[in-house]
Short mmCIF file of C-alpha atoms in Angstrom, two decimals:
data_model
loop_
_atom_site.label_atom_id
_atom_site.label_comp_id
_atom_site.label_asym_id
_atom_site.label_seq_id
_atom_site.Cartn_x
_atom_site.Cartn_y
_atom_site.Cartn_z
CA MET I 590 102.88 122.35 128.98
CA GLU I 591 104.44 123.05 125.61
CA ARG I 592 105.33 120.28 123.18
CA ARG I 593 108.86 118.80 123.42
CA ILE I 594 109.86 116.80 120.37
CA LEU I 595 113.23 115.70 118.99
CA LEU I 596 113.40 114.04 115.58
CA VAL I 597 116.82 112.60 114.82
CA SER I 598 117.89 111.52 111.32
CA SER I 599 119.81 108.46 112.49
CA SER I 600 120.70 106.94 115.84
CA ARG I 601 124.29 106.56 114.77
CA VAL I 602 126.65 108.74 112.82
CA TRP I 603 129.93 107.40 111.50
CA GLY I 604 132.58 107.09 114.22
CA SER I 605 130.27 107.88 117.16
CA GLY I 606 128.30 105.81 119.70
CA TYR I 607 124.56 105.18 119.89
CA LEU I 608 122.77 108.58 119.90
CA GLU I 609 125.98 110.12 121.22
CA HIS I 610 125.78 112.98 118.70
CA ALA I 611 122.28 113.85 119.97
CA ALA I 612 122.93 113.51 123.72
CA GLU I 613 122.68 117.20 124.59
CA GLU I 614 119.51 117.71 122.57
CA ILE I 615 118.01 114.59 124.14
CA ARG I 616 118.81 115.94 127.60
CA ALA I 617 117.17 119.26 126.78
CA THR I 618 114.09 117.54 125.31
CA LEU I 619 113.59 115.14 128.22
CA GLY I 620 113.78 118.09 130.62
CA GLY I 621 114.58 116.02 133.69
CA ALA I 622 112.43 112.96 132.95
CA ARG I 623 113.99 109.92 134.62
CA SER I 624 112.11 107.19 132.78
CA LEU I 625 111.64 106.53 129.09
CA LEU I 626 109.13 104.26 127.39
CA PHE I 627 110.83 102.70 124.36
CA VAL I 628 108.91 101.52 121.28
CA PRO I 629 110.92 98.75 119.52
CA TYR I 630 108.33 97.75 116.89
CA ALA I 631 110.44 98.83 113.89
CA LEU I 632 112.74 95.84 114.41
CA ALA I 633 111.78 92.17 114.66
CA ASP I 634 113.36 91.32 118.02
CA TRP I 635 111.76 93.69 120.53
CA ALA I 636 113.52 92.35 123.61
CA ALA I 637 117.01 92.49 122.10
CA TYR I 638 116.36 95.94 120.67
CA THR I 639 115.12 97.30 124.00
CA GLU I 640 118.00 95.75 125.88
CA ASN I 641 120.45 97.32 123.45
CA VAL I 642 118.89 100.77 123.79
CA ALA I 643 118.74 100.47 127.60
CA ARG I 644 122.43 99.59 127.62
CA HIS I 645 123.60 102.33 125.25
CA PHE I 646 121.20 105.22 125.81
CA PRO I 647 123.50 108.23 126.24
CA LEU I 648 121.78 109.56 129.39
CA ARG I 649 122.84 107.04 132.01
CA GLU I 650 120.39 108.36 134.62
CA VAL I 651 117.33 107.56 132.48
CA ARG I 652 115.58 104.20 133.03
CA VAL I 653 114.46 102.59 129.75
CA ALA I 654 111.49 100.17 129.59
CA GLY I 655 110.12 98.45 126.48
CA ILE I 656 106.45 99.00 125.61
CA HIS I 657 106.19 95.35 124.50
CA GLU I 658 106.48 94.34 128.17
CA ALA I 659 103.31 96.24 129.09
CA SER I 660 100.07 94.24 129.18
CA ASP I 661 98.21 97.36 127.91
CA PRO I 662 100.47 99.34 125.55
CA ALA I 663 98.00 102.24 125.20
CA ALA I 664 97.88 102.58 128.97
CA ALA I 665 101.68 102.51 129.04
CA ILE I 666 101.67 105.49 126.66
CA ARG I 667 99.14 107.35 128.81
CA GLU I 668 101.34 106.84 131.88
CA ALA I 669 104.78 107.33 130.31
CA GLU I 670 107.04 110.10 131.51
CA SER I 671 108.70 110.29 128.10
CA LEU I 672 108.60 108.29 124.85
CA PHE I 673 111.24 107.13 122.37
CA ILE I 674 110.35 105.46 119.07
CA GLY I 675 113.42 103.78 117.58
CA GLY I 676 114.42 103.20 113.97
CA GLY I 677 114.15 100.14 111.75
CA ASN I 678 111.46 99.47 109.14
CA THR I 679 108.91 102.28 108.95
CA PHE I 680 106.11 100.14 107.47
CA ARG I 681 106.42 97.53 110.19
CA LEU I 682 106.49 100.23 112.87
CA LEU I 683 103.44 102.12 111.62
CA ASP I 684 101.50 98.90 111.07
CA LYS I 685 102.02 97.97 114.71
CA LEU I 686 101.05 101.43 115.97
CA TYR I 687 97.76 101.04 114.09
CA ALA I 688 97.22 97.44 115.22
CA LEU I 689 97.60 98.42 118.87
CA GLY I 690 95.65 101.68 118.59
CA LEU I 691 98.59 103.79 119.76
CA LEU I 692 98.46 106.76 117.39
CA GLU I 693 95.78 108.72 119.21
CA PRO I 694 97.20 108.16 122.72
CA ILE I 695 100.61 109.32 121.49
CA ARG I 696 99.13 112.42 119.84
CA GLN I 697 97.28 113.35 123.02
CA ARG I 698 100.26 112.89 125.32
CA VAL I 699 102.65 114.79 123.02
CA ALA I 700 100.16 117.67 122.77
CA ALA I 701 100.04 117.69 126.58
CA GLY I 702 103.84 117.98 126.83
CA MET I 703 105.18 114.43 127.13
CA PRO I 704 108.69 114.46 125.58
CA TYR I 705 108.85 112.55 122.27
CA LEU I 706 112.12 111.25 120.83
CA GLY I 707 112.20 109.72 117.37
CA SER I 708 115.07 108.31 115.37
CA SER I 709 114.92 107.43 111.67
CA ALA I 710 111.66 105.41 111.30
CA GLY I 711 110.59 106.90 114.64
CA SER I 712 111.06 110.35 113.11
CA ASN I 713 109.18 109.38 109.94
CA VAL I 714 106.08 108.31 111.87
CA ALA I 715 106.06 111.64 113.73
CA THR I 716 105.24 113.48 110.48
CA ILE I 717 102.04 113.59 108.45
CA SER I 718 102.83 110.42 106.50
CA ILE I 719 105.49 107.80 105.84
CA LYS I 720 105.49 108.63 102.11
CA THR I 721 109.12 109.80 102.20
CA THR I 722 110.66 106.85 104.04
CA ASN I 723 113.62 105.03 102.48
CA ASP I 724 112.44 101.65 103.72
CA MET I 725 111.12 98.66 101.82
CA PRO I 726 107.35 98.15 102.07
CA ILE I 727 107.77 94.73 103.69
CA LEU I 728 104.22 94.80 105.01
CA GLU I 729 101.07 96.83 104.43
CA PRO I 730 99.94 99.21 107.15
CA PRO I 731 96.24 100.15 106.96
CA SER I 732 97.29 103.66 105.92
CA PHE I 733 100.44 105.68 105.18
CA GLU I 734 99.07 108.47 107.40
CA ALA I 735 101.19 108.89 110.52
CA LEU I 736 101.13 110.84 113.79
CA GLY I 737 101.11 114.30 112.22
CA LEU I 738 103.04 115.92 115.07
CA VAL I 739 104.54 118.15 112.38
CA LYS I 740 102.74 119.18 109.19
CA PHE I 741 105.42 118.23 106.72
CA ASN I 742 107.41 115.15 105.64
CA LEU I 743 110.89 114.03 106.64
CA ASN I 744 113.48 112.05 104.77
CA PRO I 745 115.93 110.65 107.33
CA HIS I 746 119.45 109.49 106.36
CA TYR I 747 119.27 112.08 103.56
CA LEU I 748 122.02 111.51 101.00
CA ASP I 749 123.24 114.08 98.50
CA PRO I 750 123.56 112.91 94.88
CA ASP I 751 126.99 111.38 94.22
CA PRO I 752 128.36 112.85 90.97
CA SER I 753 130.85 109.97 90.62
CA SER I 754 128.20 107.23 90.88
CA THR I 755 127.65 104.83 87.99
CA HIS I 756 124.43 103.49 89.55
CA MET I 757 121.32 104.23 87.48
CA GLY I 758 118.71 104.01 90.25
CA GLU I 759 117.02 107.26 91.28
CA THR I 760 118.90 109.61 93.60
CA ARG I 761 117.21 110.63 96.84
CA GLU I 762 116.51 114.04 95.29
CA GLU I 763 114.81 112.41 92.29
CA ARG I 764 112.65 110.28 94.59
CA ILE I 765 111.55 113.36 96.54
CA ARG I 766 110.77 115.15 93.28
CA GLN I 767 108.47 112.21 92.42
CA PHE I 768 106.82 112.66 95.83
CA HIS I 769 106.09 116.27 94.89
CA GLU I 770 104.56 115.21 91.60
CA GLU I 771 101.83 113.58 93.72
CA ASN I 772 101.86 115.46 97.05
CA GLU I 773 101.99 118.99 98.41
CA PRO I 774 103.83 118.92 101.81
CA PRO I 775 107.41 120.17 102.13
CA VAL I 776 110.07 117.49 102.73
CA VAL I 777 112.99 118.08 105.08
CA GLY I 778 115.92 115.93 103.92
CA LEU I 779 117.75 115.40 107.23
CA ARG I 780 121.35 114.32 106.74
CA GLU I 781 122.81 111.89 109.26
CA GLY I 782 123.93 114.04 112.19
CA ALA I 783 121.04 116.50 111.77
CA MET I 784 117.87 116.65 113.88
CA LEU I 785 114.74 118.73 114.41
CA SER I 786 114.05 120.16 117.84
CA ILE I 787 110.48 121.31 118.50
CA ARG I 788 109.28 123.37 121.45
CA GLY I 789 105.62 124.26 121.36
CA GLU I 790 105.16 125.28 117.73
CA GLU I 791 108.77 126.36 117.19
CA ILE I 792 110.79 124.10 114.89
CA TRP I 793 114.59 124.32 114.87
CA LEU I 794 117.26 122.52 112.87
CA ARG I 795 120.01 121.26 115.16
CA GLY I 796 123.04 118.97 115.05
CA THR I 797 125.59 118.82 112.27
CA GLN I 798 125.49 118.32 108.48
CA GLY I 799 122.41 120.50 107.90
CA ALA I 800 119.34 119.66 105.87
CA ARG I 801 118.05 119.98 102.34
CA LEU I 802 114.54 121.43 102.09
CA PHE I 803 112.30 120.39 99.19
CA ARG I 804 109.15 122.33 98.41
CA ARG I 805 106.78 121.60 95.55
CA GLY I 806 107.55 123.69 92.49
CA GLN I 807 110.64 125.29 94.05
CA GLU I 808 114.37 124.67 93.89
CA PRO I 809 115.79 122.69 96.83
CA LEU I 810 117.14 124.89 99.62
CA GLU I 811 120.17 124.29 101.82
CA VAL I 812 119.42 124.86 105.53
CA VAL I 813 122.11 125.15 108.20
CA SER I 814 121.95 124.06 111.82
CA GLY I 815 120.43 126.72 114.06
CA THR I 816 117.79 127.76 111.52
CA ARG I 817 114.18 128.23 112.64
CA LEU I 818 112.16 126.28 110.10
CA ASN I 819 108.61 127.51 110.67
CA GLU I 820 108.40 129.97 107.80
CA LEU I 821 110.32 127.69 105.45
CA VAL I 822 107.92 124.76 105.91
CA GLY I 823 104.83 126.99 106.21
CA ALA I 824 104.17 125.95 109.82
CA MET F 910 101.46 79.53 73.21
CA GLU F 911 104.07 79.49 75.94
CA ARG F 912 104.71 82.52 78.15
CA ARG F 913 107.38 85.01 76.96
CA ILE F 914 108.54 87.36 79.69
CA LEU F 915 111.65 89.52 80.10
CA LEU F 916 112.25 91.31 83.40
CA VAL F 917 115.13 93.78 83.21
CA SER F 918 116.76 95.30 86.31
CA SER F 919 117.22 98.75 84.78
CA SER F 920 116.60 100.30 81.39
CA ARG F 921 120.05 101.83 81.38
CA VAL F 922 123.41 100.58 82.48
CA TRP F 923 126.33 102.95 82.87
CA GLY F 924 127.87 103.91 79.53
CA SER F 925 125.20 102.31 77.34
CA GLY F 926 122.05 103.56 75.58
CA TYR F 927 118.39 102.99 76.50
CA LEU F 928 117.82 99.20 76.84
CA GLU F 929 120.82 98.66 74.56
CA HIS F 930 122.24 96.01 76.90
CA ALA F 931 118.99 94.04 76.64
CA ALA F 932 118.40 94.40 72.89
CA GLU F 933 119.06 90.77 71.94
CA GLU F 934 116.93 89.40 74.79
CA ILE F 935 114.14 91.83 73.86
CA ARG F 936 114.31 90.64 70.26
CA ALA F 937 114.09 87.01 71.35
CA THR F 938 111.19 87.75 73.73
CA LEU F 939 109.16 89.74 71.21
CA GLY F 940 109.55 86.89 68.71
CA GLY F 941 108.75 88.96 65.63
CA ALA F 942 106.07 91.24 67.11
CA ARG F 943 106.06 94.52 65.20
CA SER F 944 104.04 96.60 67.64
CA LEU F 945 104.47 97.26 71.34
CA LEU F 946 101.98 98.71 73.79
CA PHE F 947 103.89 100.87 76.25
CA VAL F 948 102.67 101.53 79.82
CA PRO F 949 104.13 104.87 81.06
CA TYR F 950 102.23 105.14 84.37
CA ALA F 951 105.34 104.90 86.59
CA LEU F 952 106.35 108.43 85.56
CA ALA F 953 104.26 111.61 85.77
CA ASP F 954 104.47 112.75 82.13
CA TRP F 955 103.04 109.88 80.09
CA ALA F 956 103.32 111.56 76.69
CA ALA F 957 106.96 112.59 77.14
CA TYR F 958 107.86 109.17 78.52
CA THR F 959 106.21 107.33 75.63
CA GLU F 960 107.82 109.62 73.06
CA ASN F 961 111.20 109.01 74.63
CA VAL F 962 110.76 105.23 74.59
CA ALA F 963 109.45 105.29 71.01
CA ARG F 964 112.51 107.26 69.96
CA HIS F 965 115.11 105.14 71.77
CA PHE F 966 113.66 101.62 71.78
CA PRO F 967 116.56 99.48 70.58
CA LEU F 968 114.52 97.53 67.99
CA ARG F 969 113.94 100.11 65.31
CA GLU F 970 111.37 97.99 63.46
CA VAL F 971 108.97 97.88 66.41
CA ARG F 972 106.19 100.50 66.53
CA VAL F 973 105.62 101.85 70.08
CA ALA F 974 102.22 103.23 71.20
CA GLY F 975 101.33 104.58 74.64
CA ILE F 976 98.42 102.95 76.48
CA HIS F 977 97.37 106.39 77.79
CA GLU F 978 96.27 107.28 74.25
CA ALA F 979 93.74 104.44 74.20
CA SER F 980 90.15 105.31 75.13
CA ASP F 981 89.79 101.85 76.72
CA PRO F 982 93.14 100.78 78.25
CA ALA F 983 91.90 97.27 79.17
CA ALA F 984 90.80 96.74 75.57
CA ALA F 985 94.20 97.98 74.41
CA ILE F 986 95.81 95.26 76.55
CA ARG F 987 93.49 92.61 75.12
CA GLU F 988 94.44 93.64 71.60
CA ALA F 989 98.16 94.32 72.08
CA GLU F 990 100.73 92.33 70.15
CA SER F 991 103.26 92.83 72.95
CA LEU F 992 103.48 94.83 76.18
CA PHE F 993 106.23 96.88 77.84
CA ILE F 994 105.84 98.35 81.33
CA GLY F 995 108.51 100.97 81.96
CA GLY F 996 110.29 102.01 85.14
CA GLY F 997 109.72 104.92 87.51
CA ASN F 998 107.83 104.85 90.80
CA THR F 999 106.45 101.38 91.57
CA PHE F 1000 103.66 102.62 93.89
CA ARG F 1001 102.35 105.07 91.31
CA LEU F 1002 102.49 102.39 88.62
CA LEU F 1003 100.67 99.71 90.61
CA ASP F 1004 98.06 102.18 91.83
CA LYS F 1005 97.21 103.07 88.23
CA LEU F 1006 97.05 99.43 87.15
CA TYR F 1007 94.48 98.85 89.92
CA ALA F 1008 92.55 102.05 89.15
CA LEU F 1009 92.15 101.06 85.50
CA GLY F 1010 91.49 97.38 86.19
CA LEU F 1011 94.46 96.23 84.13
CA LEU F 1012 95.96 93.48 86.28
CA GLU F 1013 93.62 90.70 85.23
CA PRO F 1014 93.71 91.51 81.49
CA ILE F 1015 97.53 91.54 81.63
CA ARG F 1016 97.63 88.20 83.49
CA GLN F 1017 95.32 86.60 80.93
CA ARG F 1018 97.21 87.85 77.89
CA VAL F 1019 100.61 86.90 79.32
CA ALA F 1020 99.35 83.41 80.14
CA ALA F 1021 98.15 83.17 76.53
CA GLY F 1022 101.61 84.05 75.17
CA MET F 1023 101.64 87.83 74.69
CA PRO F 1024 105.27 88.97 75.16
CA TYR F 1025 105.76 91.00 78.37
CA LEU F 1026 108.73 93.31 78.89
CA GLY F 1027 109.33 94.96 82.22
CA SER F 1028 112.05 97.29 83.39
CA SER F 1029 112.71 98.24 87.03
CA ALA F 1030 109.23 99.17 88.40
CA GLY F 1031 107.77 97.26 85.43
CA SER F 1032 109.71 94.20 86.62
CA ASN F 1033 108.61 94.69 90.22
CA VAL F 1034 104.92 94.66 89.32
CA ALA F 1035 105.40 91.39 87.39
CA THR F 1036 106.16 89.55 90.64
CA ILE F 1037 103.87 88.55 93.49
CA SER F 1038 104.17 91.89 95.29
CA ILE F 1039 105.95 95.23 95.28
CA LYS F 1040 107.27 94.61 98.79
CA THR F 1041 110.91 94.63 97.61
CA THR F 1042 110.85 97.82 95.56
CA ASN F 1043 113.43 100.55 96.29
CA ASP F 1044 110.95 103.33 95.60
CA MET F 1045 109.35 105.84 97.93
CA PRO F 1046 105.71 105.15 98.81
CA ILE F 1047 104.55 108.45 97.28
CA LEU F 1048 100.99 107.22 97.03
CA GLU F 1049 98.94 104.34 98.42
CA PRO F 1050 97.87 101.60 96.02
CA PRO F 1051 94.87 99.55 97.22
CA SER F 1052 97.22 96.60 97.74
CA PHE F 1053 100.91 95.71 97.44
CA GLU F 1054 99.92 92.53 95.60
CA ALA F 1055 101.05 92.65 92.00
CA LEU F 1056 100.67 90.63 88.77
CA GLY F 1057 102.17 87.41 90.11
CA LEU F 1058 103.62 86.34 86.76
CA VAL F 1059 106.43 84.81 88.81
CA LYS F 1060 106.02 83.40 92.32
CA PHE F 1061 108.88 85.28 93.98
CA ASN F 1062 110.02 88.86 94.58
CA LEU F 1063 112.54 90.96 92.68
CA ASN F 1064 114.83 93.72 93.83
CA PRO F 1065 115.86 95.69 90.74
CA HIS F 1066 118.97 97.92 90.70
CA TYR F 1067 120.41 95.54 93.31
CA LEU F 1068 123.47 97.06 95.00
CA ASP F 1069 126.09 95.12 96.91
CA PRO F 1070 127.05 96.50 100.34
CA ASP F 1071 129.86 99.05 100.06
CA PRO F 1072 132.48 98.21 102.71
CA SER F 1073 133.95 101.72 102.49
CA SER F 1074 130.62 103.49 103.11
CA THR F 1075 130.22 105.75 106.14
CA HIS F 1076 126.44 105.93 105.64
CA MET F 1077 124.45 104.39 108.49
CA GLY F 1078 121.21 103.68 106.60
CA GLU F 1079 120.41 100.00 105.94
CA THR F 1080 122.17 98.24 103.06
CA ARG F 1081 120.03 96.58 100.41
CA GLU F 1082 120.89 93.22 101.92
CA GLU F 1083 119.69 94.37 105.35
CA ARG F 1084 116.43 95.62 103.88
CA ILE F 1085 115.84 92.27 102.17
CA ARG F 1086 116.62 90.48 105.44
CA GLN F 1087 113.88 92.59 107.06
CA PHE F 1088 111.53 91.50 104.25
CA HIS F 1089 112.27 87.89 105.17
CA GLU F 1090 111.49 88.57 108.82
CA GLU F 1091 107.90 89.17 107.64
CA ASN F 1092 107.57 87.25 104.37
CA GLU F 1093 108.38 83.88 102.85
CA PRO F 1094 109.05 84.35 99.09
CA PRO F 1095 112.61 84.26 97.70
CA VAL F 1096 114.00 87.60 96.49
CA VAL F 1097 116.16 87.85 93.38
CA GLY F 1098 118.47 90.85 93.74
CA LEU F 1099 119.01 91.75 90.08
CA ARG F 1100 122.08 93.92 89.56
CA GLU F 1101 121.93 96.57 86.85
CA GLY F 1102 122.77 94.74 83.63
CA ALA F 1103 121.05 91.52 84.73
CA MET F 1104 117.62 90.29 83.63
CA LEU F 1105 115.28 87.33 83.91
CA SER F 1106 114.11 85.58 80.77
CA ILE F 1107 111.05 83.36 81.09
CA ARG F 1108 109.75 80.89 78.51
CA GLY F 1109 106.73 78.92 79.61
CA GLU F 1110 107.67 77.98 83.16
CA GLU F 1111 111.46 78.09 82.59
CA ILE F 1112 113.22 80.98 84.34
CA TRP F 1113 116.74 81.96 83.26
CA LEU F 1114 119.17 84.58 84.48
CA ARG F 1115 120.62 86.53 81.54
CA GLY F 1116 122.68 89.65 80.90
CA THR F 1117 125.74 90.72 82.83
CA GLN F 1118 126.60 91.33 86.53
CA GLY F 1119 124.64 88.34 87.87
CA ALA F 1120 122.17 88.26 90.72
CA ARG F 1121 122.11 87.72 94.45
CA LEU F 1122 119.46 85.28 95.63
CA PHE F 1123 117.94 85.70 99.09
CA ARG F 1124 115.91 82.92 100.68
CA ARG F 1125 114.35 83.00 104.11
CA GLY F 1126 116.59 81.41 106.71
CA GLN F 1127 119.44 80.77 104.26
CA GLU F 1128 122.67 82.53 103.39
CA PRO F 1129 122.49 84.71 100.24
CA LEU F 1130 123.59 82.90 97.09
CA GLU F 1131 125.52 84.32 94.13
CA VAL F 1132 123.96 83.37 90.78
CA VAL F 1133 125.72 83.80 87.44
CA SER F 1134 124.21 84.62 84.07
CA GLY F 1135 123.01 81.52 82.24
CA THR F 1136 121.67 79.83 85.38
CA ARG F 1137 118.22 78.22 85.32
CA LEU F 1138 116.51 79.55 88.42
CA ASN F 1139 113.51 77.26 88.83
CA GLU F 1140 114.92 74.98 91.53
CA LEU F 1141 116.63 77.88 93.33
CA VAL F 1142 113.41 79.86 93.72
CA GLY F 1143 111.22 76.80 94.22
CA ALA F 1144 109.25 77.37 91.02
#
């Protein structure tokens, strides 16, 4: 079976319910799956997080179970019909995936066609590394290397520079330029409302708001929803 | 000699020149030193960064030299009259300090009274860890542990939540709350314009704009310039 991956910038967009803006893409990605294994490790309270997602997941017919309730989380991955990794702190999330030995089981199942949904931190860990997260490094994972389901980096919640700002901290664009001073991979700056839909090796930009594509040594490029990204990210 | 440390939130505040807002505190911290060893490792172009600082440093009588020009950087630290670590990317900076074995020489000289100036990333690395930086993790230092000149964490460029924002990414306060889900140390959220001045073991908040103090399990506390912080941060 071909790969089915959906990487959402943020679970909420202003004025809309939990994942409501992504409901149709989620339905298409899940392809009829009726149960979803949820990974809540990016937040501190796994039970509350899972309960919240189960209550508000936009597809009412899908049964949501938290991976933290499984006695063997790796086995839960191997048996899951579909997987959703939620947002929160990317460092905490990746650290836990390493601690429980979940990266390789996830890679194998996704390659074999298990639907993968990621939001925010859950989208970051789907890429080659977490080096373009916005989160604070509140703990140290053994490595910044992530699942590598796609061969580029993502910046979720991408924000355009605000010309009226009086704040002197780096803009998101400046931070990504610093990333490219040290690293090669393209970075897709996914604005809230935007998402990447992957079928097999095909990568498509979906949703609203579009994306900003950053490639080393090149000017940033504006990408609109509906664009096939493969050539642009060299994949 | 007692310790002389100045940790500035940002080198620039809106509408003011390079470190201009901190000039009097810098003068008091340097205490007559006529030469300054500058550490440019947080940015990619060390020569351009050093030249820029040498040209715009607010104390015209102080001679600025870049540590990257020294054949033995650790020896340059041991011989420096005063030290300034500039801002940029905190991960890149700390990685280089580890690679060159500079943390211990800096700790020893600061304990012996060598004036230390830090700005933004240079303030972050002065604390116990870089776990409350705002920067992207563009490369992996061997550890997040930093110089430990003070026994708490700093968040430079601290931004108050914007009640009118439609952005769904975490506020700075939410990110610091996540830090306290995993870590114990207090976090001083230093607004742009604010700085910490340390003499011996005395820690004072100086500058403008004040700070927001975050302690695990407690409500955030507003701190005004002129406050002695020792009791508040348990130091």
